[in-house]
PDB file of C-alpha atoms in Angstrom:
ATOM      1  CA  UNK A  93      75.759 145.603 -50.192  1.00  0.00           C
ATOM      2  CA  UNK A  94      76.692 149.253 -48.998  1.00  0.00           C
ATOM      3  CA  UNK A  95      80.225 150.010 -49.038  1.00  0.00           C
ATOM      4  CA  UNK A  96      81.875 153.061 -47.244  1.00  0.00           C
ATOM      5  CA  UNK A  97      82.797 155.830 -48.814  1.00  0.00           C
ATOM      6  CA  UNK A  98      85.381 158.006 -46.436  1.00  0.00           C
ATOM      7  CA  UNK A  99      87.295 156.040 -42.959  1.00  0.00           C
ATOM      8  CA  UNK A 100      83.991 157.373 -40.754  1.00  0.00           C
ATOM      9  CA  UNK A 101      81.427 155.092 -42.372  1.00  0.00           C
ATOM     10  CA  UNK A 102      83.088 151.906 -41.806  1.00  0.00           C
ATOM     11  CA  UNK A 103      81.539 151.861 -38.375  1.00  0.00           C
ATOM     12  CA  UNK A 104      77.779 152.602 -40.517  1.00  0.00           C
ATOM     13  CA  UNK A 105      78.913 149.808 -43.131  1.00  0.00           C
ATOM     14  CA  UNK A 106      79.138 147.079 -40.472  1.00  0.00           C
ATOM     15  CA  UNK A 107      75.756 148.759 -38.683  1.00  0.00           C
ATOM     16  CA  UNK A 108      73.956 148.506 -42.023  1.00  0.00           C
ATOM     17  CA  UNK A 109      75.538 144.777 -43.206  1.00  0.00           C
ATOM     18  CA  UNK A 110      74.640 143.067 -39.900  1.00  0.00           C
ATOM     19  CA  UNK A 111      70.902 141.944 -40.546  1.00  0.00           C
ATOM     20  CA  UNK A 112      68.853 139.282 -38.446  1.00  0.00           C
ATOM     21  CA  UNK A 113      70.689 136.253 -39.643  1.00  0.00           C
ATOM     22  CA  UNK A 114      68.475 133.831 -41.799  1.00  0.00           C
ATOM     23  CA  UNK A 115      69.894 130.841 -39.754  1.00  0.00           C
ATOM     24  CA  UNK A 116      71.816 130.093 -36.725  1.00  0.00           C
ATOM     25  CA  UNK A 117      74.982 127.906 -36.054  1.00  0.00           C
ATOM     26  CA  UNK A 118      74.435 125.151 -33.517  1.00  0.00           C
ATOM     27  CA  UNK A 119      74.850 125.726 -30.286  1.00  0.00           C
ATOM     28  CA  UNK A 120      78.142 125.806 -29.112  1.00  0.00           C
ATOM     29  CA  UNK A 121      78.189 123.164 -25.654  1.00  0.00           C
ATOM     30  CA  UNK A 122      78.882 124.809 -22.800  1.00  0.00           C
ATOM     31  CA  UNK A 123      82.260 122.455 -21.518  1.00  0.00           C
ATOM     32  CA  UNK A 124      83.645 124.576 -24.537  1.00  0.00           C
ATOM     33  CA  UNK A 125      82.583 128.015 -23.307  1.00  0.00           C
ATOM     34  CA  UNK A 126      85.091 128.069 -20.192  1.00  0.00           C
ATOM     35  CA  UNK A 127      88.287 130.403 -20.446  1.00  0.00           C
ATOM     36  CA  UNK A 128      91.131 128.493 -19.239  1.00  0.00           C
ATOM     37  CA  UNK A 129      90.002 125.564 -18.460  1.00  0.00           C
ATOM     38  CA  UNK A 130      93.415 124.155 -17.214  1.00  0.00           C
ATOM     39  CA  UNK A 131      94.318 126.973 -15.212  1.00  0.00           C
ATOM     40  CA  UNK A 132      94.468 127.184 -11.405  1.00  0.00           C
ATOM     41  CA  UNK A 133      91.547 128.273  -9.443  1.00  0.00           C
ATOM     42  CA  UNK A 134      91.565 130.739  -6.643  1.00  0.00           C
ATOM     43  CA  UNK A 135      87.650 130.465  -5.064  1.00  0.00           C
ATOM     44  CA  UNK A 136      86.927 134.126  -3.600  1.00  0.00           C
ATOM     45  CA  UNK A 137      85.075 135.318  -0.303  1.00  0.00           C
ATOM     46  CA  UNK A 138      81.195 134.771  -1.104  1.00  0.00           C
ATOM     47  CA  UNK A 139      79.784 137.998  -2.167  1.00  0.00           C
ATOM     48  CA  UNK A 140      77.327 139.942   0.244  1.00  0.00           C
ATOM     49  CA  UNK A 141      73.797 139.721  -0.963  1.00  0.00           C
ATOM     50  CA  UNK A 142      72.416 141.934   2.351  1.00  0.00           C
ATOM     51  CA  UNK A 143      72.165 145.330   0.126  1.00  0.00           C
ATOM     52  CA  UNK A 144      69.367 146.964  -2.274  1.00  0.00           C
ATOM     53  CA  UNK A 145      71.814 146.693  -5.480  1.00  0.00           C
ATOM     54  CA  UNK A 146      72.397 142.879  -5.028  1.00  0.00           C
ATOM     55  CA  UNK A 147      68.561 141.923  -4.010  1.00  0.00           C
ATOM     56  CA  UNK A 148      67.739 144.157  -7.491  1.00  0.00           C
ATOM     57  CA  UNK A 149      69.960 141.724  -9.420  1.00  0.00           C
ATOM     58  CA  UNK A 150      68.855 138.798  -7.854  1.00  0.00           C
ATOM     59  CA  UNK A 151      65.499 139.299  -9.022  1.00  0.00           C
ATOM     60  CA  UNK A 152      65.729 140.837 -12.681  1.00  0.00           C
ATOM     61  CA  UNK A 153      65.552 138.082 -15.267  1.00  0.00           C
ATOM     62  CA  UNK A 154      63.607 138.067 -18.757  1.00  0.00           C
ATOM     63  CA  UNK A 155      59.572 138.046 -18.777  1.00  0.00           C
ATOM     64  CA  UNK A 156      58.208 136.732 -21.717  1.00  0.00           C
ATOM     65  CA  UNK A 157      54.345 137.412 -20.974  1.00  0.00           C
ATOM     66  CA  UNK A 158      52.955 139.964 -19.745  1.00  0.00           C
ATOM     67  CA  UNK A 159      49.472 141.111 -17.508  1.00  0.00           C
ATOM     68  CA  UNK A 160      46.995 143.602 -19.496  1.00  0.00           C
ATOM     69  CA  UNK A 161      47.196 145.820 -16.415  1.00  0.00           C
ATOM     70  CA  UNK A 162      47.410 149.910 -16.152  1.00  0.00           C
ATOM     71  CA  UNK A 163      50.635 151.058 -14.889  1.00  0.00           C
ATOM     72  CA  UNK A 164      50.880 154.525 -13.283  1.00  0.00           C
ATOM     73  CA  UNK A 165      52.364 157.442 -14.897  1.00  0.00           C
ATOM     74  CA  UNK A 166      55.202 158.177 -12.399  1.00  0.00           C
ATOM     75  CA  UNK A 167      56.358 154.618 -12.924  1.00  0.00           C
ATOM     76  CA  UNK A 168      56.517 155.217 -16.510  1.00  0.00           C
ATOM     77  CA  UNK A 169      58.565 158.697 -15.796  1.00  0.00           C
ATOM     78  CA  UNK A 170      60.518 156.426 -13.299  1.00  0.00           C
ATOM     79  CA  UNK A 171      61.950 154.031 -16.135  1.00  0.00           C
ATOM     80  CA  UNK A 172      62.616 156.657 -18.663  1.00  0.00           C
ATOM     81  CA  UNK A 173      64.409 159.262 -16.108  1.00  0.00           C
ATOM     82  CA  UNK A 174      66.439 155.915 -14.878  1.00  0.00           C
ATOM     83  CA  UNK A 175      67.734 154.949 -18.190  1.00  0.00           C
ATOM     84  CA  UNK A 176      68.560 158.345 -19.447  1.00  0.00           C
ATOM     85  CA  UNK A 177      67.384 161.086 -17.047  1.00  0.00           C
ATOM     86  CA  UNK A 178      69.217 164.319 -16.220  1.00  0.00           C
ATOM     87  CA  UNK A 179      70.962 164.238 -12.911  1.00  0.00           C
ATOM     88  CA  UNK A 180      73.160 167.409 -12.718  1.00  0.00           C
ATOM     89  CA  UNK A 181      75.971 168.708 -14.608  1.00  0.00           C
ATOM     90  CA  UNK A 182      79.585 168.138 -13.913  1.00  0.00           C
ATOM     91  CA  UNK A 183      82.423 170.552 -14.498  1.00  0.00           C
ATOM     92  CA  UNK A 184      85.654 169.278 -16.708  1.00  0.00           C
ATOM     93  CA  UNK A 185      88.645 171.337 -17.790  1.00  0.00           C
ATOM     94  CA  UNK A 186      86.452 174.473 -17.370  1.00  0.00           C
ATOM     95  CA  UNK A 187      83.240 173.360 -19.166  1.00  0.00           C
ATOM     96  CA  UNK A 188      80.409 172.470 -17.636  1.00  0.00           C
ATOM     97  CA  UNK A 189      78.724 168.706 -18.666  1.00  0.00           C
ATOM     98  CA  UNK A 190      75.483 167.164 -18.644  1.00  0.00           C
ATOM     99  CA  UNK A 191      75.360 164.384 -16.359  1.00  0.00           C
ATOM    100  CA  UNK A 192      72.954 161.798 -16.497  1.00  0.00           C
ATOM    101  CA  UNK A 193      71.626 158.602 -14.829  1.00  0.00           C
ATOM    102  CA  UNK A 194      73.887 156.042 -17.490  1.00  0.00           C
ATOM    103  CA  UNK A 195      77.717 157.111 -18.283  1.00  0.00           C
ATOM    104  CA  UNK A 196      78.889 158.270 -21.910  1.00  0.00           C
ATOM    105  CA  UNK A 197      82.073 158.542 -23.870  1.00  0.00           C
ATOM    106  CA  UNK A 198      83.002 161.982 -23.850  1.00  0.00           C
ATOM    107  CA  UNK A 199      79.512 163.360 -22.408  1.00  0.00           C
ATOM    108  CA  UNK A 200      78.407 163.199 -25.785  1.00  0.00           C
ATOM    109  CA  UNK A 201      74.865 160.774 -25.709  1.00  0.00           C
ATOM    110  CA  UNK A 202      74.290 159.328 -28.755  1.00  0.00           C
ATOM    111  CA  UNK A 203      71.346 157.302 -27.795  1.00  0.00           C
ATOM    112  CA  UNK A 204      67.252 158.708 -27.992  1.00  0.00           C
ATOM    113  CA  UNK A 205      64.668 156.973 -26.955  1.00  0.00           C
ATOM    114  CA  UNK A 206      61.629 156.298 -27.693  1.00  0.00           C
ATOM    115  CA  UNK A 207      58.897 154.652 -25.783  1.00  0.00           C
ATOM    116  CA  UNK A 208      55.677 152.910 -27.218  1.00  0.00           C
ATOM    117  CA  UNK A 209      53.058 153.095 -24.468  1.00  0.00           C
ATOM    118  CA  UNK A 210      49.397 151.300 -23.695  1.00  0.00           C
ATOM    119  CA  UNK A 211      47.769 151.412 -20.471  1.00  0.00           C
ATOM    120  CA  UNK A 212      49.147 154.206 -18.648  1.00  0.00           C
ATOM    121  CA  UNK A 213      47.425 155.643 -16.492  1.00  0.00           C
ATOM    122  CA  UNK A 214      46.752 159.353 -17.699  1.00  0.00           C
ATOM    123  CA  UNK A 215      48.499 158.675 -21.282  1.00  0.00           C
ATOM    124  CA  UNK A 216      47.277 158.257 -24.880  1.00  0.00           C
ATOM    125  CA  UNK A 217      48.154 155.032 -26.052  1.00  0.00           C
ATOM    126  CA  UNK A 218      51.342 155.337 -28.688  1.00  0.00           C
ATOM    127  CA  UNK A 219      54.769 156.291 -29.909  1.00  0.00           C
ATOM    128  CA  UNK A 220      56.792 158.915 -27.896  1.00  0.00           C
ATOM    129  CA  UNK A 221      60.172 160.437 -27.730  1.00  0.00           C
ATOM    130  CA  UNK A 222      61.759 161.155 -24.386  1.00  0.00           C
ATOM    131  CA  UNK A 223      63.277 164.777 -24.474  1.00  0.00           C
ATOM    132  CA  UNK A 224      65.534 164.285 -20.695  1.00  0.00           C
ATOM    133  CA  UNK A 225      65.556 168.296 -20.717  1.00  0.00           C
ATOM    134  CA  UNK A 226      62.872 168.887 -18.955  1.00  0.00           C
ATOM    135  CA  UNK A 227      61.994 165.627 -18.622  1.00  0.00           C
ATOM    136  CA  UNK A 228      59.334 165.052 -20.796  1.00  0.00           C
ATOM    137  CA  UNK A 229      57.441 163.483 -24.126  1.00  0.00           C
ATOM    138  CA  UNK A 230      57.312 164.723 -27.348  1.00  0.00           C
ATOM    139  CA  UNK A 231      54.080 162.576 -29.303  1.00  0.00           C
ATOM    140  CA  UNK A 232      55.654 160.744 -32.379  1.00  0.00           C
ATOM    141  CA  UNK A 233      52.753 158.627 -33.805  1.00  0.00           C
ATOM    142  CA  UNK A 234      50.109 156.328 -32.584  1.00  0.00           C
ATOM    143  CA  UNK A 235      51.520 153.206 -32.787  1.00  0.00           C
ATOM    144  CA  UNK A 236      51.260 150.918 -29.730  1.00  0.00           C
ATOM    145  CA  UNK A 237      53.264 148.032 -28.776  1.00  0.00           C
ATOM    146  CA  UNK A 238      51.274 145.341 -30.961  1.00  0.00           C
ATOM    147  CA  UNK A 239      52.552 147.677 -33.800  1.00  0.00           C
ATOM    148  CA  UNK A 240      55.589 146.510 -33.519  1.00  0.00           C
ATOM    149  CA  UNK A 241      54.905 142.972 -33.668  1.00  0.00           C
ATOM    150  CA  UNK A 242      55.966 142.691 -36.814  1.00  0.00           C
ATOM    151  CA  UNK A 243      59.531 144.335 -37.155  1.00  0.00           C
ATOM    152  CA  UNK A 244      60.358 142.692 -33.719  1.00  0.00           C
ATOM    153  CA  UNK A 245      60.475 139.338 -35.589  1.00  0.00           C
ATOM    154  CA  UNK A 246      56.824 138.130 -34.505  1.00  0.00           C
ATOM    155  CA  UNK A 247      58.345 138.330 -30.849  1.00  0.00           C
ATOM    156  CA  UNK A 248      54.587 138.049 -29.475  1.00  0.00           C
ATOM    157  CA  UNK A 249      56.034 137.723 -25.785  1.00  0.00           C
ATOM    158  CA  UNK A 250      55.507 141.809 -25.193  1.00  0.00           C
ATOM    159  CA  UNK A 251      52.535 142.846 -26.921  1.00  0.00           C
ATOM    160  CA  UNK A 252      50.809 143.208 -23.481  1.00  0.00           C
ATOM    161  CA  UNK A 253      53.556 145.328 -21.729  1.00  0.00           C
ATOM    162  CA  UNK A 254      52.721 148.675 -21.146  1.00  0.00           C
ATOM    163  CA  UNK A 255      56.161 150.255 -22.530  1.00  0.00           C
ATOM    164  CA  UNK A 256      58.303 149.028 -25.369  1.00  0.00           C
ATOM    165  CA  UNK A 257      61.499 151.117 -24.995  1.00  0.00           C
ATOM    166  CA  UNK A 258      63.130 151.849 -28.498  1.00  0.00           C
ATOM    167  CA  UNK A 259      67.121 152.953 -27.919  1.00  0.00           C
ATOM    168  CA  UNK A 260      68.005 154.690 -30.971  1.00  0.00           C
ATOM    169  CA  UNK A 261      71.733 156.229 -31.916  1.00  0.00           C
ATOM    170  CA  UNK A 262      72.487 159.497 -33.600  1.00  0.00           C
ATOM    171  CA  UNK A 263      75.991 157.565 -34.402  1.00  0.00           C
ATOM    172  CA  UNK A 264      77.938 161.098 -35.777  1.00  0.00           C
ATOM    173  CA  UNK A 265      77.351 162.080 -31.656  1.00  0.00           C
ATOM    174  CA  UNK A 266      80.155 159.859 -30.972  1.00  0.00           C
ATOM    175  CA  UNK A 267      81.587 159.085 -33.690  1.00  0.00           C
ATOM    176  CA  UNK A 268      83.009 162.793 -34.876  1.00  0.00           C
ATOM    177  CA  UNK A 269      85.048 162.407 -31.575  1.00  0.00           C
ATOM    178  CA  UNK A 270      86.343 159.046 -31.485  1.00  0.00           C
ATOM    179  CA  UNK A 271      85.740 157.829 -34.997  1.00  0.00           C
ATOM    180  CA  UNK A 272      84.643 154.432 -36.166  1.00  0.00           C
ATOM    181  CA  UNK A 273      85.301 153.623 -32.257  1.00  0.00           C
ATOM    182  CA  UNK A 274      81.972 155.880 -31.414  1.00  0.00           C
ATOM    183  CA  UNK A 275      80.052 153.325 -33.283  1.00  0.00           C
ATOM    184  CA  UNK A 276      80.843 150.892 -29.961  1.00  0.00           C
ATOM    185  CA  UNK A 277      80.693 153.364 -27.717  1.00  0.00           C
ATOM    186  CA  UNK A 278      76.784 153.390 -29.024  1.00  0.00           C
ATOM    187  CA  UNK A 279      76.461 150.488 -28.233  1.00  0.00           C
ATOM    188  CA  UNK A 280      77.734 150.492 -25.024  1.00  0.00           C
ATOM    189  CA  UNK A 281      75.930 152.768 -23.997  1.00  0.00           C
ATOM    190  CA  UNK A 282      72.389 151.435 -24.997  1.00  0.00           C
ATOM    191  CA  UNK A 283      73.463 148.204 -23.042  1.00  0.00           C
ATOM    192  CA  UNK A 284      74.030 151.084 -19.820  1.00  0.00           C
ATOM    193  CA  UNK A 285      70.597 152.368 -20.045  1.00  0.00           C
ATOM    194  CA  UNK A 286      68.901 148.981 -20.869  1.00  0.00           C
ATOM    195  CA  UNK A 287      69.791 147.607 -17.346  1.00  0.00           C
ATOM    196  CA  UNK A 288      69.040 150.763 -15.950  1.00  0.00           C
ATOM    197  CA  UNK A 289      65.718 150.529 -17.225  1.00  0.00           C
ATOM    198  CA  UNK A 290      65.496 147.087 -16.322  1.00  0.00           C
ATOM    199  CA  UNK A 291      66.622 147.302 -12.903  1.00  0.00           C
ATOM    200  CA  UNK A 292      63.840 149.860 -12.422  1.00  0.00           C
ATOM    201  CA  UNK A 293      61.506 147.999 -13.357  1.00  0.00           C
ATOM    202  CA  UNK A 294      62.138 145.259 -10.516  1.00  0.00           C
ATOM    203  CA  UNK A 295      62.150 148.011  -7.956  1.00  0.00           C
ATOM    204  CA  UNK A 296      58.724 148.949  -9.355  1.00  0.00           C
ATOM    205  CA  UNK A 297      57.518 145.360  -9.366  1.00  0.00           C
ATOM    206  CA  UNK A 298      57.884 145.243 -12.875  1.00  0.00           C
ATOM    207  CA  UNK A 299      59.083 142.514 -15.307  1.00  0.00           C
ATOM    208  CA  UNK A 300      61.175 143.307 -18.171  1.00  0.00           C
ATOM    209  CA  UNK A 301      62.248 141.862 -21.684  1.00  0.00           C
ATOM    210  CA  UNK A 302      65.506 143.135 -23.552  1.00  0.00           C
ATOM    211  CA  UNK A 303      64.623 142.825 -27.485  1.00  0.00           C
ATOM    212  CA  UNK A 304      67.546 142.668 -29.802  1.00  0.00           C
ATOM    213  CA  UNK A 305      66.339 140.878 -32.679  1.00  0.00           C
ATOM    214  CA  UNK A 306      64.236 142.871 -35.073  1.00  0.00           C
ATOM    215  CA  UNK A 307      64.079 143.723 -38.932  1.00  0.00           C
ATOM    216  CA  UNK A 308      65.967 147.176 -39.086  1.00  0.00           C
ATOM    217  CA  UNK A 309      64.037 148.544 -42.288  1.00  0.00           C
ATOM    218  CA  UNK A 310      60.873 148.045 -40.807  1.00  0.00           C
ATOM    219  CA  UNK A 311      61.326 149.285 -37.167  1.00  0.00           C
ATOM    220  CA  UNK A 312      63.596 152.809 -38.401  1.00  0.00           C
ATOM    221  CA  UNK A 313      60.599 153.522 -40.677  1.00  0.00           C
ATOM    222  CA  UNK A 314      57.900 153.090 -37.675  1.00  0.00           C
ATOM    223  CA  UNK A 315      60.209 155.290 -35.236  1.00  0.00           C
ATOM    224  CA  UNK A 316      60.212 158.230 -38.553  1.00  0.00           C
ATOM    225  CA  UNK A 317      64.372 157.846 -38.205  1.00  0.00           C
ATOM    226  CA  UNK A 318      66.894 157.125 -41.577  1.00  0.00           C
ATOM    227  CA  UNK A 319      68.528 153.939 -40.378  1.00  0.00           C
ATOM    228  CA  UNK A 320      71.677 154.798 -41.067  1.00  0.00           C
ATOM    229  CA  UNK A 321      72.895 157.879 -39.268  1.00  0.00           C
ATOM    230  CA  UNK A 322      70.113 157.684 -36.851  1.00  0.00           C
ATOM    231  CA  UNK A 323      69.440 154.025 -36.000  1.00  0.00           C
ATOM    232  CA  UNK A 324      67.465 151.622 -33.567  1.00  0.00           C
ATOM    233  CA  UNK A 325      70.036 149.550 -31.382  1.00  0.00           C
ATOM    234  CA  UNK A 326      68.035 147.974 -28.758  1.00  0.00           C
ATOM    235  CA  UNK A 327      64.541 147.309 -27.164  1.00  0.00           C
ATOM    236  CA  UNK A 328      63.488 146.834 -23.922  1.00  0.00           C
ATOM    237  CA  UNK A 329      59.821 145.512 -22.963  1.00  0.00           C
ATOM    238  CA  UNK A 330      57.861 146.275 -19.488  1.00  0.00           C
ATOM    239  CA  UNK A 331      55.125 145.527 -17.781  1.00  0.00           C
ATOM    240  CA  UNK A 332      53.896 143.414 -15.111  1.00  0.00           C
ATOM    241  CA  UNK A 333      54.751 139.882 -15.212  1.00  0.00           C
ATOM    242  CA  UNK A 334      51.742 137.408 -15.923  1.00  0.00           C
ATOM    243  CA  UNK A 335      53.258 134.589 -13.474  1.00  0.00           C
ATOM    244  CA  UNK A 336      53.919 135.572  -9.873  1.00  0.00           C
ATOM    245  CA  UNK A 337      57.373 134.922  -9.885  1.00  0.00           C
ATOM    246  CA  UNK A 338      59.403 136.482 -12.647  1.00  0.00           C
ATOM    247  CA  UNK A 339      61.041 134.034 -14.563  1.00  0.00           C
TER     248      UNK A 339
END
C-alpha cells in the first residue's frame, strides 16, 4: 500500500491504489440506472442528424477485430495530429499559448502519447512517441501491438490493428497548478483526445477500440515511463474493421 507523503500525492496515491479489480460486482439492472425516475418529462425537438459531426457519431462504436491490412502513413499522421496536434497558439493576459486539436486546463498538456505501429505503409513496425512540435516520431523500442497483449489483460481483440495509441500523463504538468485536482484534469483530458482519435478514425474508414483495462506495472515498464509521476491512462486501438459494418 503506498501512502502519500505531502497534500500533492494524494492525487498519485489513488492513481497508484486503483489496480484492475480481481472481481466485479454484478451488474447493476438498468430500471435502476435512471436519474429521477419520478420526475416530469419535457421531450425536446429531435436533433438534426444532416451534418458531418453527427453522421461521425453515428457511426463510431467499438471494433473488437481487426483486418491484417496496411494503412497509409498520412492516416497514421491524421490520428495522432487529431488527438493532440498543434493548431496555433492563442494569446492570454499577454502570453502567448499553445493551442492544440483537444482543450487543456490551463494550456498545460499533461498527456504524451505513444503509438505502437504494424503495417504502415513506409514505417518500421514498433513503439513511438509523438513529439506534436514539429509533428513528428521519436523511435522508443520495437515492440508491436501483439507486445502488448499481455499487460492489456489478454485483450486479443486488437492485436491486428495497425496503431495501439498509449495516452500517458506527466501528472506534476497539471497538478503544480491546480493540485490534487490536476490529477482529473489528466484524465479528462485523455478522454478529449481518445474521441478525437476515434472520431478520426471513422472519417478515415477506420474502426477503433478504447482500452482501459490493463496491468499498470507491466505496460509503464514497456512504454520506458516510472508509473507514478509519468503514467499510462488510456489506450486506444485502430485499424480497419474485419466485418463490413462496424459494430
Amino acid at each position: 500500500m503506498h501512502k502519500a507523503n505531502e497534500p500533492l500525492e494524494l492525487a498519485l496515491l489513488y492513481h497508484l491504489n486503483s489496480p484492475v479489480p480481481k472481481s466485479y460486482v454484478k451488474r447493476v439492472p438498468a430500471t435502476e440506472l435512471r436519474y429521477l425516475p419520478e420526475a416530469s418529462f419535457l421531450e425536446l425537438p429531435k436533433a438534426p442528424h444532416d451534418n458531418p459531426l453527427s453522421q461521425l457519431l453515428s457511426r463510431r462504436s467499438s471494433v473488437r477485430s481487426f483486418e491484417n491490412k496496411v494503412m497509409p502513413l498520412v492516416w497514421l499522421a491524421q490520428l495522432l495530429d487529431a488527438g493532440c496536434g498543434l493548431n496555433g497558439l492563442r494569446q492570454a493576459d499577454g502570453n502567448f499559448y499553445e493551442a492544440r486539436n483537444s482543450p487543456s486546463a490551463g494550456g498545460l498538456y499533461p498527456i504524451e502519447m505513444f503509438v505502437s505501429t504494424q503495417a504502415v505503409e513506409g514505417l518500421t513496425a514498433g513503439l513511438y512517441h509523438y513529439e506534436p512540435r514539429g509533428h513528428g516520431l521519436h523511435q522508443v523500442s520495437n515492440a508491436v501491438p501483439t507486445d502488448f497483449l499481455e499487460p492489456l489483460l489478454q485483450q486479443d481483440y486488437f492485436v491486428n490493428a495497425n496503431a495501439l495509441f498509449v495516452l500517458t500523463s506527466v501528472f506534476m504538468r497539471s497538478m503544480s497548478k491546480y493540485g490534487a485536482r490536476g490529477y482529473r484534469f489528466a484524465l479528462l483530458e485523455a478522454g478529449h483526445q481518445a474521441e478525437n482519435i476515434c472520431l478520426m478514425a471513422v472519417q478515415l474508414g477506420l474502426g477503433s477500440l478504447c482500452i482501459g483495462g490493463f496491468h499498470d506495472l507491466s505496460l509503464n515498464t514497456l512504454l520506458g515511463i516510472d508509473g507514478e509521476r509519468h503514467a499510462a491512462i488510456y489506450c486506444v486501438a485502430v485499424g480497419t474493421s474485419a466485418i463490413n459494418m462496424i459494430a
